[in-house]
Short mmCIF file of C-alpha atoms in Angstrom, two decimals:
data_model
loop_
_atom_site.label_atom_id
_atom_site.label_comp_id
_atom_site.label_asym_id
_atom_site.label_seq_id
_atom_site.Cartn_x
_atom_site.Cartn_y
_atom_site.Cartn_z
CA MET A 249 0.00 0.00 0.00
CA ALA A 250 1.29 3.43 -0.87
CA ALA A 251 2.19 5.73 1.98
CA ASN A 252 -0.24 8.47 0.96
CA THR A 253 -2.78 8.79 3.79
CA LYS A 254 -4.18 12.24 2.94
CA ASN A 255 -6.11 11.05 -0.11
CA SER A 256 -4.47 13.65 -2.35
CA PHE A 257 -3.00 12.29 -5.56
CA LYS A 258 -1.23 13.47 -8.67
CA PHE A 259 -3.30 11.05 -10.76
CA VAL A 260 -6.60 9.35 -9.98
CA VAL A 261 -8.15 6.69 -12.22
CA VAL A 262 -11.72 5.42 -11.73
CA GLY A 263 -12.52 1.86 -12.82
CA GLY A 264 -10.97 -1.54 -12.21
CA GLY A 265 -11.52 -2.86 -15.74
CA ILE A 266 -8.99 -3.14 -18.53
CA ALA A 267 -9.02 0.57 -19.45
CA GLY A 268 -8.62 1.78 -15.85
CA VAL A 269 -5.99 -0.75 -14.83
CA THR A 270 -3.96 -0.18 -18.01
CA CYS A 271 -4.11 3.60 -17.51
CA SER A 272 -3.11 3.45 -13.84
CA GLU A 273 -0.23 1.07 -14.58
CA GLN A 274 1.01 3.38 -17.32
CA LEU A 275 0.99 6.36 -14.96
CA ALA A 276 2.48 4.53 -11.97
CA SER A 277 5.38 3.20 -14.04
CA GLN A 278 6.11 6.50 -15.81
CA PHE A 279 5.92 8.57 -12.59
CA PRO A 280 7.36 6.30 -9.84
CA SER A 281 7.60 9.18 -7.36
CA ALA A 282 4.04 10.48 -7.94
CA ASP A 283 1.04 9.31 -5.96
CA VAL A 284 -1.45 7.42 -8.13
CA ALA A 285 -4.86 6.11 -7.02
CA LEU A 286 -7.16 3.57 -8.66
CA VAL A 287 -10.74 3.79 -7.39
CA THR A 288 -12.82 0.68 -8.06
CA ALA A 289 -16.05 -0.72 -6.63
CA ALA A 290 -15.00 -4.34 -7.20
CA PRO A 291 -12.62 -6.34 -4.97
CA LEU A 292 -10.89 -7.80 -8.02
CA ILE A 293 -9.31 -5.90 -10.89
CA LYS A 294 -8.96 -6.95 -14.53
CA ALA A 295 -5.44 -7.17 -15.90
CA VAL A 296 -3.96 -7.93 -19.32
CA CYS A 297 -1.79 -11.03 -19.54
CA ASN A 298 -0.19 -13.04 -22.36
CA PHE A 299 -0.15 -9.96 -24.56
CA LYS A 300 0.92 -10.60 -28.15
CA GLN A 301 1.32 -8.03 -30.92
CA VAL A 302 0.13 -10.04 -33.92
CA SER A 303 0.75 -7.32 -36.51
CA LYS A 304 0.95 -3.54 -36.79
CA THR A 305 -2.52 -3.05 -35.28
CA LEU A 306 -3.77 -6.53 -34.36
CA GLU A 307 -3.19 -7.70 -30.82
CA GLU A 308 -4.16 -10.69 -28.74
CA PHE A 309 -4.28 -10.98 -24.96
CA ASP A 310 -6.03 -12.72 -22.11
CA VAL A 311 -7.88 -10.97 -19.31
CA GLU A 312 -7.17 -12.13 -15.79
CA GLU A 313 -8.88 -11.25 -12.54
CA LYS A 314 -6.46 -10.37 -9.75
CA PRO A 315 -6.70 -9.03 -6.20
CA SER A 316 -6.00 -5.32 -6.10
CA THR A 317 -3.04 -5.98 -3.79
CA VAL A 318 -1.16 -7.34 -6.82
CA LEU A 319 -1.10 -3.85 -8.31
CA GLU A 320 -0.02 -2.23 -5.05
CA GLU A 321 2.80 -4.73 -4.64
CA LYS A 322 4.01 -4.11 -8.19
CA TYR A 323 3.78 -0.31 -7.94
CA PRO A 324 4.62 1.10 -4.48
CA ASN A 325 3.28 4.52 -5.50
CA LEU A 326 -0.12 3.11 -6.54
CA ARG A 327 -2.97 2.90 -4.03
CA VAL A 328 -6.18 1.00 -4.79
CA ILE A 329 -9.30 2.42 -3.11
CA GLN A 330 -12.13 -0.10 -3.08
CA SER A 331 -15.31 1.95 -3.15
CA ALA A 332 -17.89 3.13 -5.65
CA VAL A 333 -17.95 6.78 -6.71
CA GLU A 334 -20.88 8.81 -5.46
CA ALA A 335 -20.05 12.22 -6.92
CA LEU A 336 -17.42 14.26 -8.71
CA HIS A 337 -16.72 17.92 -7.93
CA ALA A 338 -14.68 18.84 -10.99
CA GLN A 339 -15.68 22.50 -10.88
CA GLN A 340 -13.45 22.99 -7.85
CA HIS A 341 -10.44 22.44 -10.07
CA ALA A 342 -7.60 24.90 -10.25
CA GLY A 343 -7.42 24.86 -14.05
CA HIS A 344 -4.83 23.53 -16.46
CA ARG A 345 -1.16 23.19 -15.68
CA GLY A 346 -1.56 24.17 -12.03
CA GLN A 347 -2.89 27.68 -12.68
CA ARG A 348 -5.42 28.45 -9.97
CA SER A 349 -8.93 29.51 -10.87
CA TYR A 350 -11.75 30.63 -8.62
CA SER A 351 -15.46 31.32 -8.69
CA GLN A 352 -16.43 34.89 -9.61
CA SER A 353 -18.05 35.51 -6.24
CA ALA A 354 -14.99 34.32 -4.31
CA VAL A 355 -12.67 36.50 -6.40
CA ALA A 356 -14.93 39.55 -6.10
CA SER A 357 -15.27 39.33 -2.32
CA THR A 358 -11.53 38.88 -1.83
CA VAL A 359 -10.64 41.74 -4.15
CA ARG A 360 -13.08 44.06 -2.35
CA MET A 361 -11.50 43.13 0.97
CA PHE A 362 -8.08 44.31 -0.17
CA GLU A 363 -9.13 46.90 -2.74
CA ASN A 364 -7.14 49.70 -1.15
CA ASP A 365 -4.52 47.52 0.48
CA ASP A 366 -0.96 47.00 -0.73
CA ARG A 367 -0.80 43.51 0.81
CA GLU A 368 -0.62 40.48 -1.48
CA VAL A 369 -4.07 39.26 -2.51
CA ARG A 370 -4.33 35.55 -1.62
CA MET A 371 -7.17 33.80 -3.40
CA PRO A 372 -9.07 30.82 -2.02
CA TYR A 373 -8.10 27.46 -3.54
CA ARG A 374 -9.94 24.18 -3.54
CA THR A 375 -8.76 21.00 -5.23
CA PRO A 376 -11.12 18.92 -7.33
CA THR A 377 -12.57 15.99 -5.45
CA LEU A 378 -14.09 12.57 -5.93
CA LEU A 379 -16.54 11.53 -3.23
CA THR A 380 -17.00 7.80 -2.66
CA VAL A 381 -20.08 6.08 -1.24
CA ASP A 382 -18.03 5.44 1.91
CA GLY A 383 -17.67 9.18 2.46
CA LEU A 384 -14.01 9.31 1.41
CA LYS A 385 -12.84 12.48 -0.33
CA VAL A 386 -10.21 11.78 -2.98
CA HIS A 387 -8.38 14.86 -4.27
CA TYR A 388 -6.66 14.81 -7.66
CA GLU A 389 -4.65 16.93 -10.05
CA LYS A 390 -5.60 14.84 -13.07
CA LEU A 391 -8.43 12.35 -13.31
CA CYS A 392 -9.23 9.60 -15.81
CA ILE A 393 -12.77 8.15 -15.81
CA CYS A 394 -12.78 4.51 -16.93
CA SER A 395 -16.04 3.41 -15.33
CA GLY A 396 -17.11 1.23 -18.27
CA GLY A 397 -20.71 0.50 -19.17
CA ARG A 398 -23.77 -0.82 -17.39
CA PRO A 399 -26.12 -3.40 -18.89
CA LYS A 400 -29.32 -2.34 -20.60
CA LEU A 401 -31.68 -4.72 -18.81
CA LEU A 402 -35.09 -5.37 -20.34
CA THR A 403 -36.56 -4.72 -16.90
CA GLN A 404 -35.21 -4.08 -13.43
CA ASP A 405 -38.26 -5.44 -11.63
CA ASN A 406 -38.34 -9.15 -12.52
CA PRO A 407 -35.92 -11.51 -10.72
CA ASN A 408 -36.21 -13.92 -13.66
CA VAL A 409 -34.57 -11.45 -16.03
CA LEU A 410 -30.80 -11.72 -15.78
CA GLY A 411 -27.97 -9.78 -17.37
CA ILE A 412 -24.41 -10.99 -17.80
CA ARG A 413 -21.84 -8.26 -17.37
CA ASP A 414 -19.41 -9.11 -14.59
CA THR A 415 -18.09 -12.06 -12.60
CA ASP A 416 -20.91 -12.08 -10.06
CA SER A 417 -23.64 -12.04 -12.70
CA ALA A 418 -21.91 -14.84 -14.64
CA GLN A 419 -21.85 -16.92 -11.47
CA GLU A 420 -25.54 -16.26 -10.89
CA PHE A 421 -26.29 -17.27 -14.49
CA GLN A 422 -24.40 -20.55 -14.09
CA LYS A 423 -26.27 -21.38 -10.90
CA ARG A 424 -29.69 -20.66 -12.41
CA LEU A 425 -28.86 -22.51 -15.62
CA SER A 426 -28.10 -25.76 -13.78
CA GLN A 427 -31.81 -26.05 -12.90
CA ALA A 428 -33.20 -24.76 -16.21
CA LYS A 429 -34.91 -26.60 -19.05
CA ARG A 430 -35.52 -23.59 -21.30
CA ILE A 431 -34.13 -20.08 -21.41
CA VAL A 432 -34.79 -17.14 -23.72
CA VAL A 433 -31.79 -15.07 -24.80
CA VAL A 434 -32.53 -11.56 -26.05
CA GLY A 435 -29.77 -9.73 -27.89
CA ASN A 436 -27.39 -10.09 -30.82
CA GLY A 437 -24.03 -8.89 -29.58
CA GLY A 438 -20.86 -10.61 -28.40
CA ILE A 439 -22.21 -11.92 -25.07
CA ALA A 440 -25.30 -13.41 -26.77
CA LEU A 441 -23.18 -15.09 -29.46
CA GLU A 442 -20.87 -16.67 -26.90
CA LEU A 443 -23.62 -17.70 -24.53
CA VAL A 444 -25.89 -19.37 -27.12
CA TYR A 445 -22.99 -21.43 -28.41
CA GLU A 446 -21.70 -22.47 -24.99
CA VAL A 447 -24.94 -23.52 -23.26
CA GLU A 448 -25.71 -27.26 -23.24
CA GLY A 449 -28.42 -29.38 -21.66
CA CYS A 450 -31.05 -26.69 -22.06
CA GLU A 451 -33.38 -25.49 -24.81
CA VAL A 452 -32.40 -21.98 -25.94
CA VAL A 453 -34.79 -19.61 -27.70
CA TRP A 454 -32.71 -16.79 -29.21
CA ALA A 455 -34.56 -13.57 -30.06
CA VAL A 456 -32.67 -11.16 -32.33
CA LYS A 457 -33.95 -7.90 -33.79
CA ASP A 458 -31.97 -8.34 -37.02
CA ASN A 459 -32.36 -10.66 -40.01
CA ALA A 460 -29.16 -12.53 -39.12
CA ILE A 461 -27.19 -13.46 -36.01
CA GLY A 462 -24.19 -11.41 -34.93
CA ASN A 463 -25.27 -8.34 -36.87
CA THR A 464 -22.74 -6.22 -34.95
CA PHE A 465 -19.88 -8.26 -36.35
CA PHE A 466 -21.14 -10.13 -39.43
CA ASP A 467 -23.14 -9.82 -42.59
CA VAL A 468 -25.81 -12.35 -43.59
CA GLY A 469 -23.28 -14.51 -45.42
CA ALA A 470 -21.03 -14.90 -42.42
CA ALA A 471 -24.03 -15.60 -40.21
CA GLN A 472 -25.17 -18.39 -42.54
CA PHE A 473 -21.67 -19.86 -42.39
CA LEU A 474 -21.86 -20.01 -38.58
CA ILE A 475 -25.48 -21.11 -38.05
CA PRO A 476 -24.92 -24.86 -38.78
CA THR A 477 -22.46 -24.93 -35.85
CA LEU A 478 -25.38 -24.47 -33.43
CA ASN A 479 -26.84 -27.81 -34.50
CA THR A 480 -23.68 -29.88 -34.09
CA ASP A 481 -21.82 -31.15 -31.05
CA LYS A 482 -19.16 -28.87 -29.72
CA PRO A 483 -15.59 -30.13 -30.27
CA GLU A 484 -13.50 -31.02 -27.27
CA ARG A 485 -11.47 -28.09 -26.03
CA ALA A 486 -7.82 -28.29 -26.89
CA ALA A 487 -6.82 -27.16 -23.42
CA THR A 488 -8.48 -26.04 -20.23
CA CYS A 489 -8.02 -22.46 -19.10
CA LYS A 490 -5.06 -22.59 -16.71
CA ARG A 491 -5.16 -19.10 -15.29
CA VAL A 492 -5.76 -18.60 -11.60
CA ARG A 493 -9.27 -17.51 -10.59
CA TYR A 494 -9.23 -15.68 -7.27
CA THR A 495 -11.92 -15.64 -4.60
CA ILE A 496 -12.98 -13.01 -2.10
CA ASP A 497 -13.95 -13.67 1.53
CA GLY A 498 -14.36 -17.38 0.98
CA GLN A 499 -16.79 -17.02 -1.94
CA PRO A 500 -16.27 -19.57 -4.71
CA ALA A 501 -14.58 -18.61 -7.95
CA ILE A 502 -16.34 -19.11 -11.25
CA GLN A 503 -14.75 -22.39 -12.13
CA GLY A 504 -15.94 -25.96 -12.50
CA PRO A 505 -19.32 -27.51 -11.81
CA ASP A 506 -19.40 -26.80 -8.08
CA ILE A 507 -20.61 -23.24 -8.62
CA ALA A 508 -24.06 -24.52 -9.46
CA THR A 509 -24.63 -25.22 -5.76
CA GLY A 510 -22.92 -22.07 -4.49
CA VAL A 511 -24.56 -19.52 -2.21
CA ASP A 512 -26.73 -16.93 -3.94
CA ARG A 513 -25.18 -13.66 -2.85
CA LEU A 514 -26.68 -11.46 -5.53
CA GLY A 515 -30.34 -11.25 -4.59
CA GLN A 516 -32.25 -9.74 -7.49
CA CYS A 517 -29.53 -8.59 -9.87
CA ARG A 518 -27.54 -6.79 -7.18
CA ALA A 519 -24.56 -7.01 -9.52
CA PHE A 520 -26.10 -4.23 -11.58
CA GLU A 521 -26.55 -1.84 -8.69
CA GLU A 522 -22.81 -1.77 -8.11
CA PRO A 523 -21.42 -3.57 -11.17
CA GLY A 524 -17.96 -5.03 -11.24
CA SER A 525 -15.71 -4.84 -14.27
CA ALA A 526 -16.90 -6.41 -17.49
CA LEU A 527 -16.16 -10.04 -18.21
CA GLY A 528 -13.06 -11.07 -20.12
CA PRO A 529 -13.12 -12.33 -23.72
CA ASP A 530 -12.91 -15.94 -22.51
CA TRP A 531 -15.23 -15.60 -19.51
CA HIS A 532 -16.85 -18.97 -20.24
CA GLU A 533 -13.56 -20.88 -20.19
CA GLY A 534 -13.52 -23.42 -17.37
CA ILE A 535 -17.21 -22.79 -16.56
CA ARG A 536 -19.77 -25.54 -16.92
CA LEU A 537 -22.73 -23.92 -18.67
CA ARG A 538 -25.12 -26.84 -18.57
CA GLY A 539 -28.84 -27.01 -17.91
CA ALA A 540 -31.03 -29.72 -16.39
CA GLU A 541 -31.84 -31.59 -19.64
CA GLU A 542 -30.00 -34.55 -21.17
CA VAL A 543 -29.91 -33.00 -24.66
CA CYS A 544 -26.62 -31.61 -25.88
CA ARG A 545 -27.91 -28.46 -27.57
CA ARG A 546 -31.23 -27.26 -28.92
CA VAL A 547 -31.24 -23.70 -30.25
CA SER A 548 -34.03 -21.99 -32.15
CA VAL A 549 -33.59 -18.45 -33.51
CA GLU A 550 -36.43 -15.94 -33.76
CA TYR A 551 -35.35 -13.31 -36.29
CA GLU A 552 -36.44 -9.67 -36.66
CA THR A 553 -38.27 -9.56 -33.38
CA GLU A 554 -38.08 -7.78 -30.04
CA VAL A 555 -39.63 -8.15 -26.63
CA LYS A 556 -43.17 -6.79 -26.47
CA ARG A 557 -43.93 -7.71 -22.87
CA ILE A 558 -42.61 -9.84 -20.01
CA TYR A 559 -45.12 -11.61 -17.75
CA THR A 560 -44.72 -13.12 -14.33
CA GLN A 561 -46.36 -16.51 -13.96
CA GLN A 562 -49.37 -15.00 -12.20
CA GLU A 563 -49.78 -12.21 -14.77
CA PHE A 564 -49.63 -14.69 -17.63
CA LEU A 565 -52.25 -17.03 -16.17
CA LEU A 566 -54.65 -14.08 -16.02
CA SER A 567 -53.92 -13.00 -19.61
CA PRO A 568 -55.67 -14.14 -22.83
CA LEU A 569 -52.36 -15.72 -23.93
CA ALA A 570 -52.58 -18.43 -21.25
CA SER A 571 -54.83 -20.62 -23.39
CA GLN A 572 -52.30 -20.56 -26.27
CA THR A 573 -49.28 -21.90 -24.37
CA SER A 574 -48.79 -25.26 -22.70
CA GLY A 575 -46.81 -25.96 -19.55
CA SER A 576 -46.08 -23.82 -16.53
CA TRP A 577 -43.03 -21.55 -16.37
CA PRO A 578 -41.68 -18.96 -13.90
CA VAL A 579 -41.65 -16.23 -16.56
CA TYR A 580 -43.10 -15.62 -20.01
CA VAL A 581 -41.97 -13.36 -22.86
CA GLU A 582 -44.23 -12.09 -25.63
CA LEU A 583 -42.35 -11.15 -28.81
CA THR A 584 -43.34 -8.63 -31.47
CA ASN A 585 -43.57 -11.43 -34.05
CA GLY A 586 -46.65 -12.74 -32.24
CA LYS A 587 -44.97 -15.67 -30.51
CA THR A 588 -44.94 -16.22 -26.75
CA PHE A 589 -42.48 -18.43 -24.87
CA GLY A 590 -42.46 -19.64 -21.28
CA CYS A 591 -39.04 -20.26 -19.77
CA ASP A 592 -37.10 -20.63 -16.54
CA PHE A 593 -35.48 -17.22 -16.99
CA ILE A 594 -34.64 -14.60 -19.60
CA VAL A 595 -31.12 -13.44 -20.39
CA SER A 596 -30.98 -9.77 -21.31
CA ALA A 597 -27.94 -9.39 -23.57
CA THR A 598 -28.95 -6.19 -25.33
CA GLY A 599 -25.72 -4.30 -24.79
CA VAL A 600 -24.51 -1.65 -22.38
CA VAL A 601 -24.75 2.10 -21.93
CA PRO A 602 -21.86 4.29 -20.75
CA ASN A 603 -21.71 4.37 -16.95
CA THR A 604 -21.59 8.16 -16.57
CA GLU A 605 -24.25 8.67 -13.90
CA PRO A 606 -22.04 9.31 -10.81
CA PHE A 607 -20.02 12.01 -12.60
CA LEU A 608 -22.58 14.26 -14.25
CA HIS A 609 -24.35 16.17 -11.45
CA GLY A 610 -22.91 19.63 -10.93
CA ASN A 611 -20.39 19.27 -13.78
CA ASN A 612 -20.37 20.37 -17.41
CA PHE A 613 -19.45 17.25 -19.32
CA GLU A 614 -20.30 17.19 -23.00
CA LEU A 615 -22.12 13.96 -23.83
CA ALA A 616 -22.27 12.21 -27.19
CA GLU A 617 -25.49 10.91 -28.77
CA ASP A 618 -24.83 7.50 -27.20
CA SER A 619 -24.54 9.19 -23.76
CA GLY A 620 -20.80 8.62 -23.55
CA LEU A 621 -18.38 11.28 -22.30
CA ARG A 622 -17.08 13.07 -25.38
CA VAL A 623 -13.27 12.94 -25.59
CA ASP A 624 -10.90 14.64 -28.01
CA ASP A 625 -7.85 13.11 -29.68
CA HIS A 626 -5.96 13.39 -26.37
CA MET A 627 -8.73 11.59 -24.43
CA LYS A 628 -9.70 14.85 -22.70
CA THR A 629 -13.28 15.50 -21.69
CA SER A 630 -14.86 18.97 -21.60
CA GLU A 631 -13.96 19.36 -17.92
CA PRO A 632 -10.45 20.66 -17.11
CA ASP A 633 -7.90 17.92 -16.41
CA VAL A 634 -10.50 15.16 -16.64
CA TYR A 635 -9.77 12.40 -19.14
CA SER A 636 -11.74 9.29 -20.03
CA ALA A 637 -11.13 5.92 -21.67
CA GLY A 638 -12.96 2.68 -22.44
CA ASP A 639 -16.70 2.03 -22.70
CA VAL A 640 -17.71 5.15 -20.76
CA CYS A 641 -16.30 7.55 -23.35
CA THR A 642 -17.09 8.35 -26.97
CA ALA A 643 -14.31 9.23 -29.38
CA SER A 644 -15.30 12.63 -30.77
CA TRP A 645 -12.30 13.53 -32.85
CA GLU A 646 -12.22 13.33 -36.66
CA ALA A 647 -11.42 9.63 -36.92
CA SER A 648 -9.50 7.84 -39.63
CA HIS A 649 -11.78 6.61 -42.43
CA LEU A 650 -10.64 3.08 -41.54
CA TRP A 651 -11.41 3.18 -37.79
CA GLN A 652 -14.56 3.17 -35.67
CA GLN A 653 -15.23 2.84 -31.96
CA MET A 654 -16.92 -0.44 -30.99
CA ARG A 655 -16.38 -0.69 -27.22
CA LEU A 656 -14.41 -3.93 -27.32
CA TRP A 657 -11.68 -5.27 -25.04
CA THR A 658 -8.93 -4.36 -27.47
CA GLN A 659 -10.10 -0.74 -27.63
CA ALA A 660 -10.44 -0.54 -23.84
CA ARG A 661 -6.78 -1.50 -23.48
CA GLN A 662 -5.64 0.82 -26.27
CA MET A 663 -7.62 3.77 -24.92
CA GLY A 664 -6.45 3.22 -21.35
CA TRP A 665 -2.83 3.02 -22.43
CA TYR A 666 -3.11 6.08 -24.67
CA ALA A 667 -4.99 8.11 -22.03
CA GLY A 668 -2.17 7.45 -19.58
CA ARG A 669 0.36 8.68 -22.14
CA CYS A 670 -1.71 11.81 -22.81
CA MET A 671 -1.99 12.62 -19.10
CA ALA A 672 1.76 12.17 -18.75
CA ALA A 673 2.47 14.37 -21.77
CA ASP A 674 0.25 17.11 -20.33
CA VAL A 675 2.11 17.06 -17.01
CA LEU A 676 5.49 17.12 -18.78
CA ASN A 677 4.32 19.83 -21.19
CA GLU A 678 5.10 17.57 -24.15
CA THR A 679 3.25 17.15 -27.43
CA ILE A 680 1.86 13.75 -28.39
CA GLU A 681 0.40 12.47 -31.65
CA LEU A 682 -2.70 10.32 -31.94
CA ASP A 683 -1.57 6.72 -31.52
CA PHE A 684 -1.29 4.50 -34.60
CA CYS A 685 -3.77 2.01 -33.12
CA PHE A 686 -6.51 4.49 -34.05
CA GLU A 687 -5.51 4.44 -37.71
CA LEU A 688 -7.16 1.09 -38.52
CA PHE A 689 -9.90 -0.78 -36.68
CA SER A 690 -8.71 -4.31 -35.90
CA HIS A 691 -10.00 -7.01 -33.61
CA ILE A 692 -9.33 -10.70 -33.01
CA THR A 693 -11.83 -12.83 -31.14
CA LYS A 694 -13.48 -16.25 -31.24
CA PHE A 695 -17.12 -17.08 -31.99
CA PHE A 696 -18.62 -20.57 -32.28
CA ASN A 697 -15.11 -21.97 -31.84
CA TYR A 698 -13.86 -20.16 -34.97
CA LYS A 699 -11.10 -17.59 -34.95
CA VAL A 700 -12.57 -14.28 -36.13
CA VAL A 701 -10.57 -11.30 -37.41
CA LEU A 702 -12.24 -7.98 -38.19
CA LEU A 703 -10.39 -5.24 -40.07
CA GLY A 704 -11.31 -1.68 -41.04
CA LYS A 705 -14.81 -1.11 -42.39
CA PHE A 706 -15.48 -4.84 -42.21
CA ASN A 707 -19.23 -4.42 -42.66
CA GLY A 708 -18.95 -1.50 -45.06
CA GLN A 709 -19.78 0.95 -42.27
CA GLY A 710 -20.55 4.37 -43.72
CA LEU A 711 -19.72 3.41 -47.30
CA GLY A 712 -23.27 3.24 -48.61
CA LEU A 713 -23.37 2.01 -52.20
CA ASN A 714 -19.73 2.86 -52.77
CA GLN A 715 -18.49 -0.63 -51.98
CA GLU A 716 -17.83 -3.96 -53.60
CA LEU A 717 -17.70 -7.29 -51.76
CA LEU A 718 -15.51 -10.26 -52.58
CA VAL A 719 -16.35 -13.49 -50.75
CA ARG A 720 -14.74 -16.91 -50.43
CA CYS A 721 -16.41 -19.62 -48.37
CA SER A 722 -15.43 -23.19 -47.57
CA LYS A 723 -18.22 -24.81 -45.58
CA GLY A 724 -17.13 -25.63 -42.05
CA LEU A 725 -13.60 -24.34 -42.64
CA GLU A 726 -13.39 -20.64 -43.47
CA TYR A 727 -15.28 -17.56 -44.53
CA VAL A 728 -13.38 -14.65 -46.11
CA LYS A 729 -14.97 -11.34 -47.07
CA VAL A 730 -13.15 -8.34 -48.51
CA VAL A 731 -14.68 -4.87 -48.77
CA LEU A 732 -13.40 -2.74 -51.66
CA SER A 733 -14.13 0.93 -52.26
CA GLY A 734 -12.78 2.66 -55.34
CA GLY A 735 -10.69 -0.42 -56.06
CA ARG A 736 -8.94 -0.25 -52.69
CA MET A 737 -9.40 -2.59 -49.76
CA VAL A 738 -11.04 -0.87 -46.81
CA GLY A 739 -12.23 -3.81 -44.70
CA ALA A 740 -12.22 -7.57 -44.21
CA VAL A 741 -13.87 -10.36 -42.22
CA LEU A 742 -11.82 -13.52 -41.70
CA ILE A 743 -13.44 -16.54 -40.03
CA GLY A 744 -11.34 -19.64 -39.50
CA GLU A 745 -7.59 -20.22 -39.82
CA THR A 746 -7.11 -18.16 -42.97
CA ASP A 747 -3.64 -16.70 -42.21
CA LEU A 748 -4.62 -13.67 -44.26
CA GLU A 749 -4.86 -11.05 -41.51
CA GLU A 750 -1.38 -9.54 -41.80
CA THR A 751 -1.47 -9.38 -45.61
CA PHE A 752 -4.93 -7.80 -45.66
CA GLU A 753 -3.96 -5.37 -42.92
CA ASN A 754 -1.04 -4.16 -45.05
CA LEU A 755 -3.22 -3.86 -48.15
CA ILE A 756 -5.75 -1.78 -46.22
CA LEU A 757 -3.11 0.48 -44.70
CA ASN A 758 -1.23 0.92 -47.99
CA GLN A 759 -4.46 1.69 -49.90
CA MET A 760 -3.02 0.07 -53.00
CA ASP A 761 -5.27 0.03 -56.07
CA LEU A 762 -6.27 -3.63 -56.36
CA THR A 763 -8.34 -3.32 -59.52
CA PRO A 764 -5.82 -5.29 -61.67
CA TYR A 765 -5.75 -8.12 -59.08
CA ARG A 766 -9.44 -8.18 -58.21
CA ASP A 767 -10.22 -11.57 -59.77
CA GLU A 768 -7.27 -13.31 -58.14
CA LEU A 769 -7.44 -11.68 -54.73
CA LEU A 770 -9.31 -14.54 -53.07
CA ASN A 771 -8.10 -17.34 -55.32
CA PRO A 772 -7.26 -20.20 -52.91
CA ASN A 773 -4.64 -21.51 -55.34
CA ILE A 774 -2.60 -18.33 -55.09
CA ASP A 775 -0.39 -17.54 -52.11
CA ILE A 776 -1.61 -14.01 -51.67
CA GLU A 777 1.04 -13.26 -49.04
CA ASP A 778 3.87 -13.93 -51.49
CA TYR A 779 1.95 -12.22 -54.27
CA PHE A 780 2.05 -8.86 -52.51
CA ASP A 781 5.34 -9.33 -50.69
#
């Protein structure tokens, strides 16, 4: 633990997720003599491990939960404060680069007092402050808000509607699933894709608002490539996740089948009242996601539909719909396509919204249309000396035509790292250029047991009709899509072990005119890597 006991710090970072931890580590290592604080509501922090730079912009890493003491042991000048933020008083700040500023009334009264006096006029000075729910006042010179996002639950009032965002909520889901025969999953993002594929021994009804699964990441062609995987047995995992999973106060870690009988310490979605950090990209590794049925998997997809109404068991029995549905279930969901399903519980996987609430009252933050904190190309918000990174912020600079913000793990790490560099540059009065990672969107993940690489405008985002698609598909093996605009490659989707990511990344960055090579670009008989070497 750092020696600072006055709760005054050079740098304060809020959020124990990837963005916040990466930012605080960057600052603590660059300024070993400065006091740095990380404020987080969760007892465990998320840290990057096994980092690998795959290419110029592509990176792979694992996310590991660790006790906060690990950070304090590694960085003696870093103090972790475990508490949620209740309020931010940014208007008390002294202004940029240590120049003191004051309210007009305070200045006026002080000037009047010494109007005809030759003595030095000493102005009042108050440092900006974070107030935690425990009543602790944390003073800072520079602040970075990395508070992430909070789930958009379909309803807050029904205990049979669950969201999966953090470790606690994943544990609650696993426990409930072990007794379930049917669940309804609502949503079409990353969590929904992973969950529907991983669940066994339980009927899954998947309601998506789009005409294809994974609309955030895929087009219809890629979705059709993946769909057959839902009706086949999952392959045996090559290796079990070996990373340590820590526990707090004797509570079980999310690992192995024993969690199904663990103590319910969440109540009704308590995890969303004070959410922990978001789950890692392999949150389901080592977790047994199995229901009460003997079947391996049974997934049915309801396309282009949304939730119309959710009924408790009692409400449903009194409704006209009761005569149309057989069986008795704890909860029922009526969809806009006219279908109604009873189930053991509903999983709300409809995304997140920026977690800005504790910071807005009394401050003048500019918010984007998605309610995120607007940040410029140095990760600065509209409040003096307040920065932001990760899911809570919205990039509001003029972005590269090949990049877009998508609130993914890779971008959380990149933003946290870059925000730390920008804060350091400001303190040192140095200039800093926008990092190269913001030149090209790139992301590596895994869906339905396939390696997935997304590059640039992979779904033709913002291109309208000014695009041409080239597709190569080998059933069960690979799906390759290239997006061309004006003869130049601007995006790509690679599913499977294609080994094309580095070559396509270079072609996108170089913006080479590929018109002469268009017909051979996806020819499987040509080694495209050597072709453009």
